[in-house]
C-alpha positions as a printed NumPy array, in Angstrom:
array([[  0.   ,   0.   ,   0.   ],
       [  1.195,   3.476,  -0.868],
       [  0.397,   6.191,   1.633],
       [ -0.18 ,   9.846,   0.855],
       [  2.791,  10.705,   3.096],
       [  5.074,   8.383,   1.091],
       [  3.826,   9.795,  -2.206],
       [  4.347,  13.363,  -1.   ],
       [  7.88 ,  12.516,   0.189],
       [  8.647,  10.972,  -3.21 ],
       [  7.324,  14.059,  -4.989],
       [  9.527,  16.247,  -2.807],
       [ 12.622,  14.19 ,  -3.731],
       [ 11.726,  14.181,  -7.414],
       [ 11.179,  17.945,  -7.391],
       [ 14.576,  18.45 ,  -5.711],
       [ 16.285,  16.275,  -8.346],
       [ 14.412,  18.071, -11.107],
       [ 15.319,  21.526,  -9.827],
       [ 18.966,  20.471,  -9.476],
       [ 18.909,  19.436, -13.148],
       [ 17.209,  22.702, -14.153],
       [ 13.965,  21.186, -15.473],
       [ 10.232,  21.653, -15.003],
       [  8.016,  18.574, -14.669],
       [  4.672,  17.172, -13.635],
       [  4.635,  14.133, -11.339],
       [  1.912,  11.577, -10.687],
       [  1.94 ,   8.64 ,  -8.264],
       [ -0.658,   5.868,  -8.378],
       [ -1.397,   2.946,  -6.079],
       [ -1.659,  -0.764,  -6.965],
       [ -5.123,  -0.145,  -8.454],
       [ -3.724,   2.673, -10.645],
       [ -5.707,   5.209,  -8.596],
       [ -4.036,   8.588,  -8.188],
       [ -2.508,   9.046,  -4.712],
       [ -0.655,  12.328,  -5.242],
       [  0.317,  14.649,  -8.07 ],
       [  2.307,  17.827,  -8.524],
       [  2.872,  20.19 , -11.444],
       [  5.759,  22.586, -11.055],
       [  5.086,  26.277, -11.611],
       [  5.749,  27.161, -15.236],
       [  5.116,  23.672, -16.588],
       [  2.546,  22.988, -19.285],
       [ -0.979,  22.082, -18.054],
       [ -1.15 ,  18.994, -20.315],
       [  1.916,  17.51 , -18.611],
       [ -0.165,  16.4  , -15.635],
       [ -2.37 ,  14.209, -17.81 ],
       [  0.694,  12.681, -19.443],
       [  2.355,  12.035, -16.059],
       [ -0.808,  10.274, -14.85 ],
       [ -0.893,   8.107, -17.973],
       [  2.756,   7.151, -17.477],
       [  2.201,   6.159, -13.832],
       [ -0.978,   4.26 , -14.772],
       [  0.753,   2.313, -17.556],
       [  3.812,   1.398, -15.486],
       [  1.627,   0.087, -12.681],
       [ -0.948,  -1.73 , -14.825],
       [  1.662,  -3.376, -17.053],
       [  4.223,  -4.103, -14.279],
       [  7.053,  -2.566, -16.285],
       [  8.505,   0.76 , -17.313],
       [  6.766,   2.635, -20.074],
       [  9.961,   2.2  , -22.12 ],
       [  9.699,  -1.591, -21.813],
       [  6.01 ,  -1.434, -22.694],
       [  6.791,   0.605, -25.828],
       [  9.506,  -1.89 , -26.809],
       [  6.976,  -4.737, -26.493],
       [  4.479,  -2.908, -28.702],
       [  7.108,  -2.362, -31.393],
       [  8.53 ,  -5.898, -31.112],
       [  5.08 ,  -7.469, -31.459],
       [  3.997,  -5.069, -34.228],
       [  0.942,  -3.933, -32.273],
       [ -0.914,  -0.688, -31.863],
       [ -1.24 ,   0.592, -28.285],
       [ -5.024,   0.417, -28.707],
       [ -4.697,  -3.399, -28.853],
       [ -4.492,  -3.4  , -25.046],
       [ -7.908,  -1.724, -24.727],
       [ -6.922,   0.928, -22.199],
       [ -7.012,   4.534, -23.435],
       [ -4.8  ,   5.556, -20.487],
       [ -1.823,   3.515, -21.75 ],
       [  1.219,   5.278, -23.138],
       [  4.64 ,   4.19 , -24.307],
       [  6.272,   7.526, -23.547],
       [  9.422,   7.431, -21.411],
       [  9.012,   8.332, -17.748],
       [  6.697,   5.776, -16.185],
       [  8.204,   3.364, -13.658],
       [  6.543,   0.734, -11.482],
       [  7.014,   0.556,  -7.723],
       [  7.66 ,  -3.063,  -6.738],
       [  7.19 ,  -4.583,  -3.283],
       [  9.825,  -6.905,  -1.798],
       [  7.749,  -9.912,  -2.924],
       [  7.791,  -8.678,  -6.532],
       [  4.186,  -7.51 ,  -6.648],
       [  3.443,  -4.071,  -8.036],
       [  2.669,  -1.466,  -5.362],
       [  2.057,   1.421,  -7.722],
       [  3.678,   3.614, -10.322],
       [  5.416,   6.939, -10.755],
       [  5.059,   9.08 , -13.856],
       [  7.183,  12.122, -14.658],
       [  6.926,  14.265, -17.734],
       [  8.363,  17.582, -18.862],
       [ 11.096,  19.173, -20.892],
       [ 13.707,  16.838, -19.489],
       [ 15.549,  15.573, -22.55 ],
       [ 14.429,  11.964, -22.019],
       [ 15.442,  11.955, -18.34 ],
       [ 11.885,  11.48 , -17.053],
       [ 12.447,   7.876, -15.907],
       [ 15.689,   8.81 , -14.139],
       [ 13.917,  11.621, -12.309],
       [ 10.975,   9.353, -11.394],
       [ 13.412,   6.846,  -9.87 ],
       [ 14.658,   9.541,  -7.477],
       [ 11.516,   8.981,  -5.4  ],
       [ 11.554,   5.18 ,  -5.175],
       [ 13.216,   4.92 ,  -1.766],
       [ 10.345,   6.832,  -0.142],
       [  8.02 ,   3.824,  -0.221],
       [  8.12 ,   1.455,   2.76 ],
       [  8.316,  -2.147,   1.661],
       [  9.432,  -1.267,  -1.845],
       [ 12.287,  -3.079,  -3.563],
       [ 15.102,  -0.648,  -4.361]])
Protein backbone atom coordinates (compact mmCIF):
# COMPACT_ATOMS: atom_id res chain seq x y z
CA UNK A 1 0.00 0.00 0.00
CA UNK A 2 1.20 3.48 -0.87
CA UNK A 3 0.40 6.19 1.63
CA UNK A 4 -0.18 9.85 0.85
CA UNK A 5 2.79 10.70 3.10
CA UNK A 6 5.07 8.38 1.09
CA UNK A 7 3.83 9.79 -2.21
CA UNK A 8 4.35 13.36 -1.00
CA UNK A 9 7.88 12.52 0.19
CA UNK A 10 8.65 10.97 -3.21
CA UNK A 11 7.32 14.06 -4.99
CA UNK A 12 9.53 16.25 -2.81
CA UNK A 13 12.62 14.19 -3.73
CA UNK A 14 11.73 14.18 -7.41
CA UNK A 15 11.18 17.95 -7.39
CA UNK A 16 14.58 18.45 -5.71
CA UNK A 17 16.29 16.27 -8.35
CA UNK A 18 14.41 18.07 -11.11
CA UNK A 19 15.32 21.53 -9.83
CA UNK A 20 18.97 20.47 -9.48
CA UNK A 21 18.91 19.44 -13.15
CA UNK A 22 17.21 22.70 -14.15
CA UNK A 23 13.97 21.19 -15.47
CA UNK A 24 10.23 21.65 -15.00
CA UNK A 25 8.02 18.57 -14.67
CA UNK A 26 4.67 17.17 -13.64
CA UNK A 27 4.63 14.13 -11.34
CA UNK A 28 1.91 11.58 -10.69
CA UNK A 29 1.94 8.64 -8.26
CA UNK A 30 -0.66 5.87 -8.38
CA UNK A 31 -1.40 2.95 -6.08
CA UNK A 32 -1.66 -0.76 -6.96
CA UNK A 33 -5.12 -0.15 -8.45
CA UNK A 34 -3.72 2.67 -10.64
CA UNK A 35 -5.71 5.21 -8.60
CA UNK A 36 -4.04 8.59 -8.19
CA UNK A 37 -2.51 9.05 -4.71
CA UNK A 38 -0.66 12.33 -5.24
CA UNK A 39 0.32 14.65 -8.07
CA UNK A 40 2.31 17.83 -8.52
CA UNK A 41 2.87 20.19 -11.44
CA UNK A 42 5.76 22.59 -11.05
CA UNK A 43 5.09 26.28 -11.61
CA UNK A 44 5.75 27.16 -15.24
CA UNK A 45 5.12 23.67 -16.59
CA UNK A 46 2.55 22.99 -19.29
CA UNK A 47 -0.98 22.08 -18.05
CA UNK A 48 -1.15 18.99 -20.32
CA UNK A 49 1.92 17.51 -18.61
CA UNK A 50 -0.17 16.40 -15.64
CA UNK A 51 -2.37 14.21 -17.81
CA UNK A 52 0.69 12.68 -19.44
CA UNK A 53 2.36 12.03 -16.06
CA UNK A 54 -0.81 10.27 -14.85
CA UNK A 55 -0.89 8.11 -17.97
CA UNK A 56 2.76 7.15 -17.48
CA UNK A 57 2.20 6.16 -13.83
CA UNK A 58 -0.98 4.26 -14.77
CA UNK A 59 0.75 2.31 -17.56
CA UNK A 60 3.81 1.40 -15.49
CA UNK A 61 1.63 0.09 -12.68
CA UNK A 62 -0.95 -1.73 -14.83
CA UNK A 63 1.66 -3.38 -17.05
CA UNK A 64 4.22 -4.10 -14.28
CA UNK A 65 7.05 -2.57 -16.28
CA UNK A 66 8.51 0.76 -17.31
CA UNK A 67 6.77 2.63 -20.07
CA UNK A 68 9.96 2.20 -22.12
CA UNK A 69 9.70 -1.59 -21.81
CA UNK A 70 6.01 -1.43 -22.69
CA UNK A 71 6.79 0.61 -25.83
CA UNK A 72 9.51 -1.89 -26.81
CA UNK A 73 6.98 -4.74 -26.49
CA UNK A 74 4.48 -2.91 -28.70
CA UNK A 75 7.11 -2.36 -31.39
CA UNK A 76 8.53 -5.90 -31.11
CA UNK A 77 5.08 -7.47 -31.46
CA UNK A 78 4.00 -5.07 -34.23
CA UNK A 79 0.94 -3.93 -32.27
CA UNK A 80 -0.91 -0.69 -31.86
CA UNK A 81 -1.24 0.59 -28.28
CA UNK A 82 -5.02 0.42 -28.71
CA UNK A 83 -4.70 -3.40 -28.85
CA UNK A 84 -4.49 -3.40 -25.05
CA UNK A 85 -7.91 -1.72 -24.73
CA UNK A 86 -6.92 0.93 -22.20
CA UNK A 87 -7.01 4.53 -23.43
CA UNK A 88 -4.80 5.56 -20.49
CA UNK A 89 -1.82 3.51 -21.75
CA UNK A 90 1.22 5.28 -23.14
CA UNK A 91 4.64 4.19 -24.31
CA UNK A 92 6.27 7.53 -23.55
CA UNK A 93 9.42 7.43 -21.41
CA UNK A 94 9.01 8.33 -17.75
CA UNK A 95 6.70 5.78 -16.19
CA UNK A 96 8.20 3.36 -13.66
CA UNK A 97 6.54 0.73 -11.48
CA UNK A 98 7.01 0.56 -7.72
CA UNK A 99 7.66 -3.06 -6.74
CA UNK A 100 7.19 -4.58 -3.28
CA UNK A 101 9.83 -6.91 -1.80
CA UNK A 102 7.75 -9.91 -2.92
CA UNK A 103 7.79 -8.68 -6.53
CA UNK A 104 4.19 -7.51 -6.65
CA UNK A 105 3.44 -4.07 -8.04
CA UNK A 106 2.67 -1.47 -5.36
CA UNK A 107 2.06 1.42 -7.72
CA UNK A 108 3.68 3.61 -10.32
CA UNK A 109 5.42 6.94 -10.75
CA UNK A 110 5.06 9.08 -13.86
CA UNK A 111 7.18 12.12 -14.66
CA UNK A 112 6.93 14.27 -17.73
CA UNK A 113 8.36 17.58 -18.86
CA UNK A 114 11.10 19.17 -20.89
CA UNK A 115 13.71 16.84 -19.49
CA UNK A 116 15.55 15.57 -22.55
CA UNK A 117 14.43 11.96 -22.02
CA UNK A 118 15.44 11.96 -18.34
CA UNK A 119 11.88 11.48 -17.05
CA UNK A 120 12.45 7.88 -15.91
CA UNK A 121 15.69 8.81 -14.14
CA UNK A 122 13.92 11.62 -12.31
CA UNK A 123 10.98 9.35 -11.39
CA UNK A 124 13.41 6.85 -9.87
CA UNK A 125 14.66 9.54 -7.48
CA UNK A 126 11.52 8.98 -5.40
CA UNK A 127 11.55 5.18 -5.17
CA UNK A 128 13.22 4.92 -1.77
CA UNK A 129 10.34 6.83 -0.14
CA UNK A 130 8.02 3.82 -0.22
CA UNK A 131 8.12 1.45 2.76
CA UNK A 132 8.32 -2.15 1.66
CA UNK A 133 9.43 -1.27 -1.84
CA UNK A 134 12.29 -3.08 -3.56
CA UNK A 135 15.10 -0.65 -4.36
